[in-house]
Short mmCIF file of C-alpha atoms in Angstrom, two decimals:
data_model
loop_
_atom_site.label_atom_id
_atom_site.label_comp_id
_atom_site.label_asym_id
_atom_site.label_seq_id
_atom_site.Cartn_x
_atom_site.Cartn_y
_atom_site.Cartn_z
CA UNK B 270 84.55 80.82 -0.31
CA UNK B 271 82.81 78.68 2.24
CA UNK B 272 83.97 78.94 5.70
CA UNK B 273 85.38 75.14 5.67
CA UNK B 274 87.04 75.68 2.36
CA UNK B 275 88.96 78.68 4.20
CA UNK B 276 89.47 76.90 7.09
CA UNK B 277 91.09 74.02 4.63
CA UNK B 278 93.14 76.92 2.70
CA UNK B 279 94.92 78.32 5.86
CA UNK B 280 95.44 74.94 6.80
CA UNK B 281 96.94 74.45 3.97
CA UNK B 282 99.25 77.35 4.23
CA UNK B 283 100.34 76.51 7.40
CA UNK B 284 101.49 73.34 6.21
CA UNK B 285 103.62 74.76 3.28
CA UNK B 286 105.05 77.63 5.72
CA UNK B 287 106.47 74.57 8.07
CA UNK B 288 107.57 73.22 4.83
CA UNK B 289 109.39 76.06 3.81
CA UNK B 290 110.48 75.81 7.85
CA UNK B 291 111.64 71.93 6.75
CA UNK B 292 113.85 72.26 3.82
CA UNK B 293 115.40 75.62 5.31
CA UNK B 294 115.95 73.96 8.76
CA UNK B 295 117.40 70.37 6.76
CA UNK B 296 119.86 72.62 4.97
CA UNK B 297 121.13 73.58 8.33
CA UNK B 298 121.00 69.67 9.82
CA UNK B 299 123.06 68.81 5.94
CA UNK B 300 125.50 70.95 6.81
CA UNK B 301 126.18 69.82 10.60
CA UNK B 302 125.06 65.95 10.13
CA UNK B 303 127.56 63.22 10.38
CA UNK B 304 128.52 61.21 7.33
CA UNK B 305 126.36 58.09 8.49
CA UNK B 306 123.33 60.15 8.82
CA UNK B 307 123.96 62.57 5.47
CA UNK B 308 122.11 60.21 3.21
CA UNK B 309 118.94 60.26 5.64
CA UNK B 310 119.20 64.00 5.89
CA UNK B 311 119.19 64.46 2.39
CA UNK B 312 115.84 61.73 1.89
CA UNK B 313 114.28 63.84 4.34
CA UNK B 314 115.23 67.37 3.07
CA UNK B 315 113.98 66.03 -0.88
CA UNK B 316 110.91 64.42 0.92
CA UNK B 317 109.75 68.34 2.45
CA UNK B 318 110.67 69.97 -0.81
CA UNK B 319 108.38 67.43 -2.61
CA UNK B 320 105.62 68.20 0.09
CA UNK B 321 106.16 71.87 -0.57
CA UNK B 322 105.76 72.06 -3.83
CA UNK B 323 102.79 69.59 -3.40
CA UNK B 324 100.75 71.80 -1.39
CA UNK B 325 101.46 75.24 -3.50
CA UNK B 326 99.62 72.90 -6.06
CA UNK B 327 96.91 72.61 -3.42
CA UNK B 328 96.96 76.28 -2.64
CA UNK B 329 96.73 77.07 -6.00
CA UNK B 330 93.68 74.48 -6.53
CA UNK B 331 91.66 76.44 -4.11
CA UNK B 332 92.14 79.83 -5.27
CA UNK B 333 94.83 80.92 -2.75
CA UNK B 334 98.06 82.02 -3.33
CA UNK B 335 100.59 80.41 -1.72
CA UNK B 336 102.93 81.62 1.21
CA UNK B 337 106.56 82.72 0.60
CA UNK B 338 109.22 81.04 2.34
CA UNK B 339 111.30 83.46 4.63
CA UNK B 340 114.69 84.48 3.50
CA UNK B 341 115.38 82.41 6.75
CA UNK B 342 114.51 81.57 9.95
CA UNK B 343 115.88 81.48 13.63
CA UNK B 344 116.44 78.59 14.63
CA UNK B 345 114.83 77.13 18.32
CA UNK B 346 118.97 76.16 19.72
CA UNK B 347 122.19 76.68 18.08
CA UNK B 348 123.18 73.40 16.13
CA UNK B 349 127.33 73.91 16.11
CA UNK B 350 127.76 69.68 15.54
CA UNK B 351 125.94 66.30 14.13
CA UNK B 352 124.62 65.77 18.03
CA UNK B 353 122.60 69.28 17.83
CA UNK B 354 121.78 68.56 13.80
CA UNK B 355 119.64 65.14 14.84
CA UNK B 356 118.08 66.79 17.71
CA UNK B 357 117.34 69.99 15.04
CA UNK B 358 116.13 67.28 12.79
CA UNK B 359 113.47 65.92 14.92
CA UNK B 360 111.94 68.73 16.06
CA UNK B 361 111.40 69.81 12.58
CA UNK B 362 109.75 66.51 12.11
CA UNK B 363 107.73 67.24 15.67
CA UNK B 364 106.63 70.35 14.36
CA UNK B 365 105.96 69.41 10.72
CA UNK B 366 103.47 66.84 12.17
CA UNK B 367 101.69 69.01 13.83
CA UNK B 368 100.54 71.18 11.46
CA UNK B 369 100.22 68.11 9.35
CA UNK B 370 97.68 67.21 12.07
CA UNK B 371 95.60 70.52 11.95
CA UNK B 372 95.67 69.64 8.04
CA UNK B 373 93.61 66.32 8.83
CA UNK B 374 91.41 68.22 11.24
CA UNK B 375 90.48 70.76 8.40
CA UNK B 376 90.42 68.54 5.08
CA UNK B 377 88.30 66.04 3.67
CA UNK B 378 88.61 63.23 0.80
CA UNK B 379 92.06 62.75 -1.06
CA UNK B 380 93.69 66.49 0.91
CA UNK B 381 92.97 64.45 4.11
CA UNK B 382 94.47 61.19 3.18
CA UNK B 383 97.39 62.83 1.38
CA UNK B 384 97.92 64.94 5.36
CA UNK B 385 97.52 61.54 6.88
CA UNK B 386 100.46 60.52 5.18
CA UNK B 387 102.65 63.63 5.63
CA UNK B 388 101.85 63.14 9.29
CA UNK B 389 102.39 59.13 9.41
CA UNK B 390 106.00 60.10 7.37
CA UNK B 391 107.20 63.00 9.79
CA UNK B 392 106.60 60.95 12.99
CA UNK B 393 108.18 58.43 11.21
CA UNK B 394 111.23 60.49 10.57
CA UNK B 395 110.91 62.01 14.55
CA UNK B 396 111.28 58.41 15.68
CA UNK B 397 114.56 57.83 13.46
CA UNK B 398 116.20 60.75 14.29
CA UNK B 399 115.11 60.82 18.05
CA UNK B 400 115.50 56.48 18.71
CA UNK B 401 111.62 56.89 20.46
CA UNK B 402 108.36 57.54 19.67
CA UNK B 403 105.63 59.53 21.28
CA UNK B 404 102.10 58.66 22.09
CA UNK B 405 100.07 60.76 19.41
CA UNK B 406 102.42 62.49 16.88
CA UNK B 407 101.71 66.30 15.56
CA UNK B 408 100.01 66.98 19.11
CA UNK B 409 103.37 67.71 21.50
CA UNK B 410 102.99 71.30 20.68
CA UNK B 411 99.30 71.01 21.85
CA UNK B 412 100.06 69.88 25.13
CA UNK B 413 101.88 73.06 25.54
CA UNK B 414 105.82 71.10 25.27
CA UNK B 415 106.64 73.17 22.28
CA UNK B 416 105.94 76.62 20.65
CA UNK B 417 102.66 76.26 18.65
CA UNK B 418 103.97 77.44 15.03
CA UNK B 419 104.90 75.77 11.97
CA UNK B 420 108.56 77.57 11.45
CA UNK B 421 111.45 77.29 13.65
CA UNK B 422 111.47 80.10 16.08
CA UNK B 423 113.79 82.49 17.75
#
C-alpha cells in the first residue's frame, strides 16, 4: 500500500474510533437529556451510527479492517443531568470534527468531500448544542484546548 493510501486508512480509522466514541457517548447524553432536546439527541446519535457504519465500508474498500468499538469509554466529566448531557454533547461534536478534519487533510476525491461534510455536520451540531460557534471547527484540540484523541477520555 502506498504511503498516502495508509495515511488515508488510519485516517480513516480514526474517524470510525470517534464514531464508535459518538454513538457510545450519545447513549450517555439520551439518557441524561431533557425532553425538549431528546429528539435532537437521538438525530444526532442515528446521524454517528450512519457515519460509522459508512466508514467500516471505507475501511473495508481499502483493504483494512476496521477498528472495534470499546466495550466503553470514560467519559472527559461526569454528566449526572440534561445541563452536563448538552455540554457532553458538544464536545463529542468538537472532537468528532476534528478527526473529521485530519480525514480532509489525508483524503482525496469523493472520501474528502464525504469528510467535508461529516465535519460541516458536527460543527453544525457543536453550535446547537453549545448556542456559539468557533472560528475553524475540528482544530480546538490543535490549539492544545482539548485532549488530541478521537474517544472520550478518562
Amino acid at each position: 500500500m502506498s504511503e498516502e493510501k495508509d495515511r488515508e486508512l488510519r485516517a480513516l480509522q480514526a474517524a470510525l474510533a470517534a464514531e464508535h466514541a459518538a454513538v457510545y457517548g450519545y447513549g450517555i447524553v439520551g439518557g441524561r437529556i431533557g425532553d425538549g432536546q431528546r429528539t435532537e439527541a437521538r438525530t444526532a446519535y442515528d446521524a454517528h451510527r450512519a457515519r460509522r457504519d459508512a466508514l467500516v465500508r471505507e475501511v473495508k474498500d481499502l483493504g483494512g479492517r476496521p477498528v472495534a468499538a470499546s466495550a466503553g469509554y470514560a467519559l472527559p466529566f461526569q454528566v449526572p443531568d440534561s445541563a452536563a448531557a448538552v455540554r457532553l454533547a458538544a464536545e463529542l461534536e468538537d472532537r468528532v470534527a476534528g478527526v473529521y478534519a485530519d480525514l480532509v487533510r489525508a483524503a482525496d476525491g469523493g472520501r474528502r468531500a464525504l469528510a467535508a461534510e461529516a465535519l460541516r455536520e458536527a460543527a453544525v451540531r457543536a453550535v446547537r448544542w453549545r448556542g456559539e460557534s468557533v472560528a475553524f471547527p475540528g482544530l480546538a484540540e490543535r490549539a492544545g484546548t482539548a485532549p488530541p484523541s478521537a474517544a472520550p477520555t478518562a
